[in-house]
Tab-separated table of C-alpha atoms in Angstrom:
chain	number	residue	atom	x	y	z
F	814	GLN	CA	6.256	14.606	7.055
F	815	GLN	CA	4.561	12.237	9.315
F	816	GLN	CA	1.425	10.607	7.444
F	817	VAL	CA	-0.627	8.997	10.435
F	818	LYS	CA	-0.699	11.718	13.732
F	819	GLN	CA	-0.627	10.200	16.920
F	820	SER	CA	-1.838	11.350	20.704
F	821	PRO	CA	-0.422	11.395	23.460
F	822	GLN	CA	2.541	10.604	23.441
F	823	SER	CA	2.471	9.178	26.924
F	824	LEU	CA	-0.368	8.352	29.159
F	825	ILE	CA	-1.186	7.279	32.809
F	826	VAL	CA	-4.139	4.994	33.534
F	827	GLN	CA	-5.447	3.993	36.877
F	828	LYS	CA	-5.745	-0.054	36.653
F	829	GLY	CA	-9.887	-0.549	36.142
F	830	GLY	CA	-9.514	2.727	33.776
F	831	ILE	CA	-10.051	3.083	30.262
F	832	SER	CA	-6.885	4.098	27.923
F	833	ILE	CA	-7.777	6.301	24.921
F	834	ILE	CA	-4.951	7.044	21.693
F	835	ASN	CA	-6.125	8.601	19.127
F	836	CYS	CA	-4.946	8.971	15.189
F	837	ALA	CA	-5.617	10.783	12.626
F	838	TYR	CA	-4.632	10.936	8.912
F	839	GLU	CA	-4.663	13.352	5.805
F	840	ASN	CA	-4.519	10.428	2.683
F	841	THR	CA	-7.852	9.262	1.801
F	842	ALA	CA	-6.488	6.308	-0.492
F	843	PHE	CA	-5.352	4.641	2.915
F	844	ASP	CA	-7.657	1.661	3.486
F	845	TYR	CA	-6.182	-0.255	6.433
F	846	PHE	CA	-5.658	0.962	9.886
F	847	PRO	CA	-4.009	-2.144	12.278
F	848	TRP	CA	-2.518	-0.515	15.788
F	849	TYR	CA	0.581	-2.334	16.771
F	850	GLN	CA	1.402	-2.917	20.473
F	851	GLN	CA	5.397	-3.260	21.640
F	852	PHE	CA	6.570	-4.457	25.015
F	853	PRO	CA	10.148	-3.461	25.817
F	854	GLY	CA	13.020	-5.282	24.192
F	855	LYS	CA	10.605	-6.836	21.925
F	856	GLY	CA	9.061	-6.037	18.359
F	857	PRO	CA	6.138	-4.182	17.431
F	858	ALA	CA	3.126	-6.975	17.514
F	859	LEU	CA	-0.127	-6.644	15.342
F	860	LEU	CA	-2.826	-5.807	18.086
F	861	ILE	CA	-5.710	-5.331	16.274
F	862	ALA	CA	-7.442	-3.663	13.016
F	863	ILE	CA	-9.954	-1.783	11.079
F	864	ARG	CA	-10.973	-1.494	7.224
F	865	PRO	CA	-13.135	1.701	7.115
F	866	ASP	CA	-16.117	0.244	6.083
F	867	VAL	CA	-16.964	-0.043	9.558
F	868	SER	CA	-17.027	1.985	12.274
F	869	GLU	CA	-16.383	0.094	15.411
F	870	LYS	CA	-14.269	-3.193	16.033
F	871	LYS	CA	-13.758	-4.902	19.140
F	872	GLU	CA	-11.665	-7.902	20.482
F	873	GLY	CA	-11.990	-8.325	23.880
F	874	ARG	CA	-10.688	-5.695	25.734
F	875	PHE	CA	-9.200	-3.712	22.691
F	876	THR	CA	-11.911	-1.178	20.409
F	877	ILE	CA	-10.897	0.365	17.749
F	878	SER	CA	-13.866	3.526	16.702
F	879	PHE	CA	-13.361	4.644	13.324
F	880	ASN	CA	-14.172	8.130	12.004
F	881	LYS	CA	-13.709	8.218	8.098
F	882	SER	CA	-15.450	11.911	7.898
F	883	ALA	CA	-13.044	13.091	9.623
F	884	LYS	CA	-10.132	10.655	9.477
F	885	GLN	CA	-9.909	9.890	12.824
F	886	PHE	CA	-9.639	6.950	14.270
F	887	SER	CA	-8.627	5.865	18.041
F	888	LEU	CA	-8.213	2.849	20.676
F	889	HIS	CA	-9.708	2.036	23.417
F	890	ILE	CA	-8.641	-0.363	26.123
F	891	MET	CA	-11.287	-1.050	28.627
F	892	ASP	CA	-10.526	-2.265	32.299
F	893	SER	CA	-6.786	-1.037	31.735
F	894	GLN	CA	-4.159	-3.660	32.795
F	895	PRO	CA	-1.067	-3.118	34.305
F	896	GLY	CA	0.244	-6.164	31.729
F	897	ASP	CA	-0.930	-3.839	29.074
F	898	SER	CA	1.779	-0.956	29.731
F	899	ALA	CA	3.797	-1.142	26.790
F	900	THR	CA	4.067	1.525	23.771
F	901	TYR	CA	1.558	1.059	20.912
F	902	PHE	CA	1.440	2.555	17.440
F	903	CYS	CA	-1.351	3.407	15.250
F	904	ALA	CA	-0.620	2.765	11.713
F	905	ALA	CA	-2.352	3.212	7.944
F	906	SER	CA	-1.764	1.266	4.620
F	907	ILE	CA	-2.944	1.192	1.190
F	908	LYS	CA	-4.353	-2.170	0.571
F	909	THR	CA	-3.099	-2.044	-3.256
F	910	GLY	CA	-0.008	-0.824	-4.365
F	911	ALA	CA	2.616	-0.663	-2.445
F	912	ASN	CA	2.466	-3.244	0.843
F	913	ASN	CA	3.986	0.085	3.173
F	914	LEU	CA	2.769	0.728	6.485
F	915	PHE	CA	2.884	4.599	7.564
F	916	PHE	CA	3.491	4.342	11.744
F	917	GLY	CA	2.582	7.072	14.149
F	918	THR	CA	5.104	7.843	16.376
F	919	GLY	CA	3.648	6.054	19.602
F	920	THR	CA	2.105	6.346	22.859
F	921	ARG	CA	3.919	5.001	25.893
F	922	LEU	CA	1.108	3.505	28.183
F	923	THR	CA	1.309	3.081	31.997
F	924	VAL	CA	-0.916	1.282	33.988
F	925	ILE	CA	-0.621	1.627	37.395
F	926	PRO	CA	-2.041	-0.729	40.105
P	670	ASP	CA	7.375	-21.420	13.205
P	671	ALA	CA	9.837	-19.795	15.222
P	672	GLY	CA	8.805	-16.016	13.420
P	673	VAL	CA	11.475	-13.368	11.973
P	674	ILE	CA	14.747	-13.995	13.011
P	675	GLN	CA	17.521	-11.212	13.579
P	676	SER	CA	20.716	-11.176	14.544
P	677	PRO	CA	22.787	-10.015	16.578
P	678	ARG	CA	20.429	-9.148	19.235
P	679	HIS	CA	22.908	-6.482	20.477
P	680	GLU	CA	26.214	-5.025	18.619
P	681	VAL	CA	28.643	-2.504	19.804
P	682	THR	CA	31.349	-1.216	17.438
P	683	GLU	CA	33.395	1.566	16.904
P	684	MET	CA	32.967	4.530	15.297
P	685	GLY	CA	34.171	3.582	11.081
P	686	GLN	CA	33.573	0.097	11.882
P	687	GLU	CA	31.421	-1.966	9.281
P	688	VAL	CA	28.373	-3.538	11.139
P	689	THR	CA	26.195	-5.772	9.065
P	690	LEU	CA	22.470	-6.713	10.486
P	691	ARG	CA	20.982	-10.155	9.730
P	692	CYS	CA	17.373	-11.121	9.134
P	693	LYS	CA	15.601	-14.188	8.301
P	694	PRO	CA	12.040	-13.653	7.495
P	695	ILE	CA	9.356	-16.167	8.164
P	696	SER	CA	8.836	-18.813	5.640
P	697	GLY	CA	6.465	-17.576	2.999
P	698	HIS	CA	6.431	-14.122	3.178
P	699	ASN	CA	7.383	-12.672	0.328
P	700	SER	CA	7.779	-8.549	1.576
P	701	LEU	CA	10.587	-7.591	3.660
P	702	PHE	CA	10.905	-4.374	5.650
P	703	TRP	CA	13.859	-2.983	7.601
P	704	TYR	CA	13.282	-0.127	10.187
P	705	ARG	CA	15.164	1.233	12.218
P	706	GLN	CA	13.319	3.000	15.869
P	707	THR	CA	15.018	5.514	17.741
P	708	MET	CA	13.258	7.774	20.862
P	709	MET	CA	13.422	11.098	18.517
P	710	ARG	CA	12.214	9.630	15.501
P	711	GLY	CA	10.145	6.676	16.116
P	712	LEU	CA	9.370	3.976	13.570
P	713	GLU	CA	11.516	5.168	10.182
P	714	LEU	CA	11.119	2.601	7.026
P	715	LEU	CA	14.525	2.454	5.690
P	716	ILE	CA	13.648	-0.302	2.606
P	717	TYR	CA	11.672	-2.852	1.766
P	718	PHE	CA	11.635	-5.711	-0.471
P	719	ASN	CA	9.030	-7.384	-2.141
P	720	ASN	CA	9.805	-11.037	-3.599
P	721	ASN	CA	13.455	-10.131	-2.865
P	722	VAL	CA	13.794	-6.782	-5.237
P	723	PRO	CA	13.962	-3.696	-3.407
P	724	ILE	CA	11.167	-1.784	-4.302
P	725	ASP	CA	11.899	1.526	-1.867
P	726	ASP	CA	14.880	2.277	-0.486
P	727	SER	CA	14.067	6.101	-0.106
P	728	GLY	CA	14.384	6.186	3.433
P	729	MET	CA	17.733	4.762	3.698
P	730	PRO	CA	19.701	8.094	4.971
P	731	GLU	CA	23.014	7.987	3.023
P	732	ASP	CA	25.033	5.595	0.936
P	733	ARG	CA	26.490	4.332	4.448
P	734	PHE	CA	23.449	1.959	4.608
P	735	SER	CA	23.014	-0.523	1.966
P	736	ALA	CA	20.738	-3.780	2.542
P	737	LYS	CA	20.630	-7.027	0.448
P	738	MET	CA	17.952	-9.836	-0.314
P	739	PRO	CA	19.817	-12.466	-1.826
P	740	ASN	CA	17.441	-15.229	-1.719
P	741	ALA	CA	13.814	-15.562	-0.219
P	742	SER	CA	15.219	-16.361	3.849
P	743	PHE	CA	17.687	-14.177	4.582
P	744	SER	CA	18.486	-9.981	4.048
P	745	THR	CA	20.828	-7.952	5.383
P	746	LEU	CA	21.914	-4.619	6.358
P	747	LYS	CA	25.321	-2.945	6.263
P	748	ILE	CA	26.548	0.270	7.621
P	749	GLN	CA	29.840	0.980	6.411
P	750	PRO	CA	31.211	3.077	8.331
P	751	SER	CA	29.403	3.495	11.221
P	752	GLU	CA	28.796	6.340	12.920
P	753	PRO	CA	27.373	7.325	16.593
P	754	ARG	CA	24.222	9.108	15.549
P	755	ASP	CA	23.758	5.628	13.630
P	756	SER	CA	23.014	3.947	16.864
P	757	ALA	CA	19.190	2.964	17.333
P	758	VAL	CA	17.388	-0.649	17.567
P	759	TYR	CA	16.675	-1.788	13.602
P	760	PHE	CA	14.076	-3.772	13.174
P	761	CYS	CA	13.391	-6.540	10.383
P	762	ALA	CA	9.543	-7.592	9.542
P	763	SER	CA	7.977	-9.815	7.006
P	764	SER	CA	4.614	-10.052	5.672
P	765	LEU	CA	2.607	-11.636	2.896
P	766	THR	CA	1.883	-8.924	0.013
P	767	SER	CA	-1.366	-10.276	0.468
P	768	THR	CA	-2.218	-9.355	3.838
P	769	THR	CA	-1.043	-5.820	3.394
P	770	GLY	CA	-0.637	-4.152	6.412
P	771	SER	CA	-0.088	-6.977	8.855
P	772	TYR	CA	3.637	-7.391	9.620
P	773	THR	CA	5.444	-9.572	11.913
P	774	PHE	CA	8.611	-8.187	13.426
P	775	GLY	CA	11.719	-9.408	14.961
P	776	SER	CA	13.049	-8.816	18.393
P	777	GLY	CA	15.020	-6.324	16.812
P	778	THR	CA	18.958	-5.559	16.986
P	779	ARG	CA	20.576	-3.428	19.338
P	780	LEU	CA	23.151	-1.190	17.767
P	781	THR	CA	25.500	1.365	19.570
P	782	VAL	CA	28.037	2.785	18.040
P	783	VAL	CA	31.205	4.214	20.312
């Protein structure tokens, strides 16, 4: 059973455009929502993360939007660049108890020049 | 810090052979995770350790898989006997328990079983 559902599976965006990746969850005990970025041949790397006490977090061109009532969160990449081409994973975890991340299935982003 | 170090980077082995993957976590991290990544299933958690103790191994696919963490700076994932369906990229990650959800991944071991 997939704890975190992610869409789309793949995404093609023109350089300068906005990339949007969406995730949804069911477990209301989740209270930490990171996004990981993975380049070919590398392991996933933490990109940005949010806790449910805020609705938005921005770091440079990357923004997480969080909707607690809908149990959804999304990653927005503004002014997308070819160097952003990678696979993006959303994830969720519970702060207390087991230190365990539940990953989404990933979105392969391609930014074309 | 050199990050999480995995070896080997690539492994090609014949079906039935034993395979051992190795991981050195970041010094000071007290949680260690083994993941498997395939196109079909994405990232799957196999097992994780907290303070060298296995906490949850429910993701280990079958008895052919075993993992150990003899000390805080070393872990192994063993597959015996290996099968072609075990072909995947295996990642090790580590974190501080106090920073739940913030993992540092190694570069992975690409395993091919022929």
